[in-house]
Tab-separated table of C-alpha atoms and ligand atoms in Angstrom:
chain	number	residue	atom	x	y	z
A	19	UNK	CA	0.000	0.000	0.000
A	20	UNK	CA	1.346	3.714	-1.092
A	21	UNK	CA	2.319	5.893	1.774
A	22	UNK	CA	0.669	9.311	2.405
A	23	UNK	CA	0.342	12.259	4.404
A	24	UNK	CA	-2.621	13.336	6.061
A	25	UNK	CA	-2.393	17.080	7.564
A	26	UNK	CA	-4.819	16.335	10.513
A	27	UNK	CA	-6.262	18.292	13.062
A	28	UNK	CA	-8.904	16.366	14.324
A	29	UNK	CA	-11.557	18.737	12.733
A	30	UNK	CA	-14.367	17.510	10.226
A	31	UNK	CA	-12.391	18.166	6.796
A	32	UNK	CA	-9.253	16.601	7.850
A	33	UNK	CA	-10.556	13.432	9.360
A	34	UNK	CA	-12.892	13.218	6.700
A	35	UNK	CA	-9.616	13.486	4.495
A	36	UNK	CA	-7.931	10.468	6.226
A	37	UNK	CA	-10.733	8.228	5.793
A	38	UNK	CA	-11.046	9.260	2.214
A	39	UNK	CA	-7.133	8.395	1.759
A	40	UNK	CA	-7.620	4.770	3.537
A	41	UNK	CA	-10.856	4.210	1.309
A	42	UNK	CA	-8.576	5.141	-1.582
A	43	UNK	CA	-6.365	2.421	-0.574
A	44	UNK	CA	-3.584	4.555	0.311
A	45	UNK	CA	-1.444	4.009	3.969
A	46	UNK	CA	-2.221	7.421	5.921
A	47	UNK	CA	0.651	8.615	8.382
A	48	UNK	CA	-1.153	11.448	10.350
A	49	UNK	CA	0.685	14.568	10.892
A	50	UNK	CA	-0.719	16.596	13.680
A	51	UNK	CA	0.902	20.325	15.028
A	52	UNK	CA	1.273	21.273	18.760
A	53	UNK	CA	1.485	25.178	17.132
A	54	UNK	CA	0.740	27.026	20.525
A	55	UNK	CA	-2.725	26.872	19.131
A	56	UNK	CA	-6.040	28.428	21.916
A	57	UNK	CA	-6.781	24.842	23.387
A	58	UNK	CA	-5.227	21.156	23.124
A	59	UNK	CA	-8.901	19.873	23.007
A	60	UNK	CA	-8.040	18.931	19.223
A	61	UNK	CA	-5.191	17.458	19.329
A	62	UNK	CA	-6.606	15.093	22.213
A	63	UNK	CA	-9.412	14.285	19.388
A	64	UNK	CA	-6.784	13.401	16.588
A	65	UNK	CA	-5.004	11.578	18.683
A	66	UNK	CA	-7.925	9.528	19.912
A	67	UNK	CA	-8.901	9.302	15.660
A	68	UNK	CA	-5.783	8.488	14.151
A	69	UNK	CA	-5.738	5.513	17.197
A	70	UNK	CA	-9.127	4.436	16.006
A	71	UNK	CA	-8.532	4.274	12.210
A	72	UNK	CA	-5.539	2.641	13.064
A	73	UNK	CA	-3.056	5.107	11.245
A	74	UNK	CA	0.188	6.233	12.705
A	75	UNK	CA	0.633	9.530	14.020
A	76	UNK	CA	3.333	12.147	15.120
A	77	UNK	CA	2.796	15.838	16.484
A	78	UNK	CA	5.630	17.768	15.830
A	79	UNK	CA	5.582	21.059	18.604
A	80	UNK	CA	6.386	24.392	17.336
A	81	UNK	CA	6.055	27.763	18.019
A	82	UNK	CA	5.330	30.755	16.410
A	83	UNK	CA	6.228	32.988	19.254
A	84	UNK	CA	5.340	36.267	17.050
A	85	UNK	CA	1.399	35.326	17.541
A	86	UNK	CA	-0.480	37.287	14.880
A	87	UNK	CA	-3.820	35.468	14.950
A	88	UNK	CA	-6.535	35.186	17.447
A	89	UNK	CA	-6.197	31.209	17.454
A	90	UNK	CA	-2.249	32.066	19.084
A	91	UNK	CA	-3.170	34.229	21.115
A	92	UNK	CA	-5.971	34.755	23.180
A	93	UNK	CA	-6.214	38.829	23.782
A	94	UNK	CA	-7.232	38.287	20.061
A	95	UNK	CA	-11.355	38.329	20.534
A	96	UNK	CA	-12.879	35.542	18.767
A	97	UNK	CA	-15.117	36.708	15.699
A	98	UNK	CA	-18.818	35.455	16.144
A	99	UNK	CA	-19.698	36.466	12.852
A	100	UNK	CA	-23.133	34.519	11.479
A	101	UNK	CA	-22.898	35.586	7.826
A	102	UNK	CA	-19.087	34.595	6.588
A	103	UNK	CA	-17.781	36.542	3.856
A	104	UNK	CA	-14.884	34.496	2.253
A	105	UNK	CA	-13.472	38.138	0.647
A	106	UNK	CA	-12.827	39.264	4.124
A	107	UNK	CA	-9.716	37.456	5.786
A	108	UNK	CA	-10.300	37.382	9.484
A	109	UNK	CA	-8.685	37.637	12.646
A	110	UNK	CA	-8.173	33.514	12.897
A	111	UNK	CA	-6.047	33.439	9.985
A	112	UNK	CA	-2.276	32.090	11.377
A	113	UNK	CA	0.273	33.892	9.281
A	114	UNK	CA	1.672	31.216	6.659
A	115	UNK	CA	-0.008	28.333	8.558
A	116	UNK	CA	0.027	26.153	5.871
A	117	UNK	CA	3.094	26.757	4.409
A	118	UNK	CA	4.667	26.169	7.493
A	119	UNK	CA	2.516	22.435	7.552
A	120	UNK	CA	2.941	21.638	4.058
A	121	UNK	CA	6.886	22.128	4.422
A	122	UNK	CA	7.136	20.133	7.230
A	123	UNK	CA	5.149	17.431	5.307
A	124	UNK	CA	6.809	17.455	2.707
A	125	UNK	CA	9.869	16.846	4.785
A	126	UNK	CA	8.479	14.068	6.337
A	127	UNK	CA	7.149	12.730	3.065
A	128	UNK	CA	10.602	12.723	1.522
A	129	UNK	CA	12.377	11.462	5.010
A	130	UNK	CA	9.580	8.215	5.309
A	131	UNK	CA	8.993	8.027	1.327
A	132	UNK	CA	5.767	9.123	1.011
A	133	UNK	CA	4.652	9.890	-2.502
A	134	UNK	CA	1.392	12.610	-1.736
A	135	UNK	CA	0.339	14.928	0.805
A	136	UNK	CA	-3.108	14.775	1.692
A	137	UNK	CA	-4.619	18.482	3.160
A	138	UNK	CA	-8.177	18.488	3.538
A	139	UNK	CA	-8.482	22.091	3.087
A	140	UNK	CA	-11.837	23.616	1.467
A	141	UNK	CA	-12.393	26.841	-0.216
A	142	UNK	CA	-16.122	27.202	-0.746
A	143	UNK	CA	-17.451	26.983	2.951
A	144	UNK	CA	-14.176	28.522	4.454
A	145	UNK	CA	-13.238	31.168	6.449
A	146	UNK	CA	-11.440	33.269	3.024
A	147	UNK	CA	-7.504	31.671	4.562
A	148	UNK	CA	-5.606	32.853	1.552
A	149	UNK	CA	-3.404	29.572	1.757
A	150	UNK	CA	-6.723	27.233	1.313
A	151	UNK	CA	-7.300	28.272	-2.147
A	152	UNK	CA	-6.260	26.555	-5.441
A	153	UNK	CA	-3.985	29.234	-6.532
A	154	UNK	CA	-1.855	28.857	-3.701
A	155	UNK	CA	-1.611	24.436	-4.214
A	156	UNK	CA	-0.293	25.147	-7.119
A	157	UNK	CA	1.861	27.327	-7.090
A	158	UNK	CA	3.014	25.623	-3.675
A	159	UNK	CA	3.457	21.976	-5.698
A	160	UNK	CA	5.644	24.452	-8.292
A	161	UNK	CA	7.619	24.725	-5.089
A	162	UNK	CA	7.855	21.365	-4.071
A	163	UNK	CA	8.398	19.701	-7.654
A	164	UNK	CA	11.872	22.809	-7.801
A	165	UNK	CA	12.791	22.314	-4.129
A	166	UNK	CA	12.786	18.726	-2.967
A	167	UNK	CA	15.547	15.890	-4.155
A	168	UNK	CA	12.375	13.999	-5.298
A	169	UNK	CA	10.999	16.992	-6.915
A	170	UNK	CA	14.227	17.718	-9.349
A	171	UNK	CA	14.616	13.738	-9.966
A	172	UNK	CA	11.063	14.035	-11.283
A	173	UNK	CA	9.355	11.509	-7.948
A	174	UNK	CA	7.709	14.466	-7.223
A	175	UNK	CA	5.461	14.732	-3.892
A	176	UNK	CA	2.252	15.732	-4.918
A	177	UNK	CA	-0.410	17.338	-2.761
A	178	UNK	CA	-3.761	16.591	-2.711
A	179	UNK	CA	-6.700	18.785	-1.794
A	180	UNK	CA	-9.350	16.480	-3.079
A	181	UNK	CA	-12.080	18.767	-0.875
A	182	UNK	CA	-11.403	22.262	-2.171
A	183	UNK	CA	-14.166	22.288	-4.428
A	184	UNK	CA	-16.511	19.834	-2.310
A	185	UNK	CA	-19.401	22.278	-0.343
A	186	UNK	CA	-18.971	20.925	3.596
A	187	UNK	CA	-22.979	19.423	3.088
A	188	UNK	CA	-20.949	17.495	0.051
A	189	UNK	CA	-17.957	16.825	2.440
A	190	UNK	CA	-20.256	15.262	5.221
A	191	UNK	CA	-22.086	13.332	3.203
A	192	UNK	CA	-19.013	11.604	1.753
A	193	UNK	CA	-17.746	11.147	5.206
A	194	UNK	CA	-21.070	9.221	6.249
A	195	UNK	CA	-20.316	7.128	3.346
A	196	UNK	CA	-17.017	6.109	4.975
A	197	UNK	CA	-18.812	5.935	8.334
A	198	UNK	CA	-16.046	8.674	9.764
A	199	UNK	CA	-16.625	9.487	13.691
A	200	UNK	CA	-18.181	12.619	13.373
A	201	UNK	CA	-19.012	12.195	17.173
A	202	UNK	CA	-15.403	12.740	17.887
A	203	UNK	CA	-14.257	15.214	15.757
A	204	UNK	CA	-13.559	18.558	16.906
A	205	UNK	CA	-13.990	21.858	14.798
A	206	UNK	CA	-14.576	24.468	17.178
A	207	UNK	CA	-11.574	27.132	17.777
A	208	UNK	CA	-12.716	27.285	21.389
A	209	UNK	CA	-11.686	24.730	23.836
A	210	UNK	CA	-10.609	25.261	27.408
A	211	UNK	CA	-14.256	26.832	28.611
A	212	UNK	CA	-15.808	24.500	26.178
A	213	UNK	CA	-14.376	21.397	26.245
A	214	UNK	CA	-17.214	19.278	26.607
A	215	UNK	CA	-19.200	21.028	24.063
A	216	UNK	CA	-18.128	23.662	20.965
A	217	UNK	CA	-19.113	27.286	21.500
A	218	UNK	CA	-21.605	26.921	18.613
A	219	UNK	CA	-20.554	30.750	17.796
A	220	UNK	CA	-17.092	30.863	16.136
A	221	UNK	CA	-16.569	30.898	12.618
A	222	UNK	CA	-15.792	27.140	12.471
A	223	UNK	CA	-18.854	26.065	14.604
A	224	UNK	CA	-21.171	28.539	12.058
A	225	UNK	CA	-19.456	26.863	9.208
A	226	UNK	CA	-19.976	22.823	10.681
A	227	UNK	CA	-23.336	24.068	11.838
A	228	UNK	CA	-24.170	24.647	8.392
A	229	UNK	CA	-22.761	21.884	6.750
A	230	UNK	CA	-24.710	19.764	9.124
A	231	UNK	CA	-28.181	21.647	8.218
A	232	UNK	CA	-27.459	21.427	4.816
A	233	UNK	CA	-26.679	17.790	4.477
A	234	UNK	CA	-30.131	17.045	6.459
A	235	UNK	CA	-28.447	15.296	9.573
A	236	UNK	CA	-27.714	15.985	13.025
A	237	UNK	CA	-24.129	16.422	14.047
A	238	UNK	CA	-23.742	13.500	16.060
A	239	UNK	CA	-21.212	15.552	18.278
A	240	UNK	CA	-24.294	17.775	19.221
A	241	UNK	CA	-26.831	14.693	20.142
B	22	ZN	ZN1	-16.850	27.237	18.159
């Protein structure tokens, strides 16, 4: 079986992603990012994910000491907004977030021989991250395919962001499909007060929330 890897969080899109990779028939190694990030309550939830699908997993610790985003640092109020506007980049954006994830992937992809990336990022119901959107995958492969030892003797990594187009109704439903956990995933950007149950208010609950209503099912974490 081909080794990949799966940029997880924890969250809906991501663990959606690795069950999408392992129906695919690929081998998912889970990467997963201590990144100083509001609340651990994710990373407890990957953790607990990546056990039950049976995938290894690593969490590699940074820092990114600077802050710049309300999900570092937590003077940075939380936007409640209830209508999104993807033109509007907002105050949870991490600077370079995933450029910083998608190098260190790709160095663990070349280091363990991994041929793909998986990144379940989205960019129809998203949050307007600059670094979700097609443009930026492919000019970030261009990257890859000049920068890696792989890349220049033409094994090149590729990454794969098989949900950027998907709506997250379209994204759930697929997940049910592959009978993924919803129950424990975790997409809220709250965590400490809440950890027990997602603030329901944040741009990422709005967004799930949605997807949920949309698809015509109850989010079994809510139940
Ligand atoms: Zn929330």
């Amino acid at each position: 079986m081909k080794k990949v890897i799966v940029l997880f969080s924890g969250g809906l899109d991501s663990t959606t992603m690795l069950y999408y990779a392992r129906a695919k028939g690929f081998r998912p190694h889970c990467l997963m990012f201590d990144y100083g990030q509001r609340h651990r309550v994710e990373l407890r939830y990957a953790a607990a994910i990546a056990q039950q699908a049976q995938c290894p997993y690593q969490v590699v610790a940074l820092r990114l000491p600077w802050g710049g985003s309300a999900l570092l640092d937590k003077e940075i109020k939380l936007p409640h907004r209830t209508i999104i506007d993807p033109t509007e980049i907002p105050v949870t954006y991490v600077p370079a977030r995933n450029i910083i994830f998608l190098s260190l992937a790709a160095s663990m992809a070349e280091a363990i021989d991994a041929r793909a990336i998986f990144i379940g990022a989205n960019a129809i119901d998203y949050s307007g991250y600059p670094d979700c959107r097609s443009e930026f995958f492919q000019a970030y492969q261009k990257t890859l395919d000049r920068g890696l030892k792989s890349g220049v003797q033409e094994k090149t990594i590729k990454i794969h962001a098989p949900f950027l187009h998907k709506t997250k109704a379209q994204i759930i439903r697929l997940g049910l499909k592959l009978q993924v956990p919803y129950e424990r995933t975790w997409s809220c950007y709250q965590g400490a007060r809440y950890a027990r149950r997602p603030c329901g208010a944040c741009d990422s609950c709005v967004l799930r929330a949605r997807g949920f209503a949309q698809a015509g099912v109850v989010d079994p974490l809510l139940k």
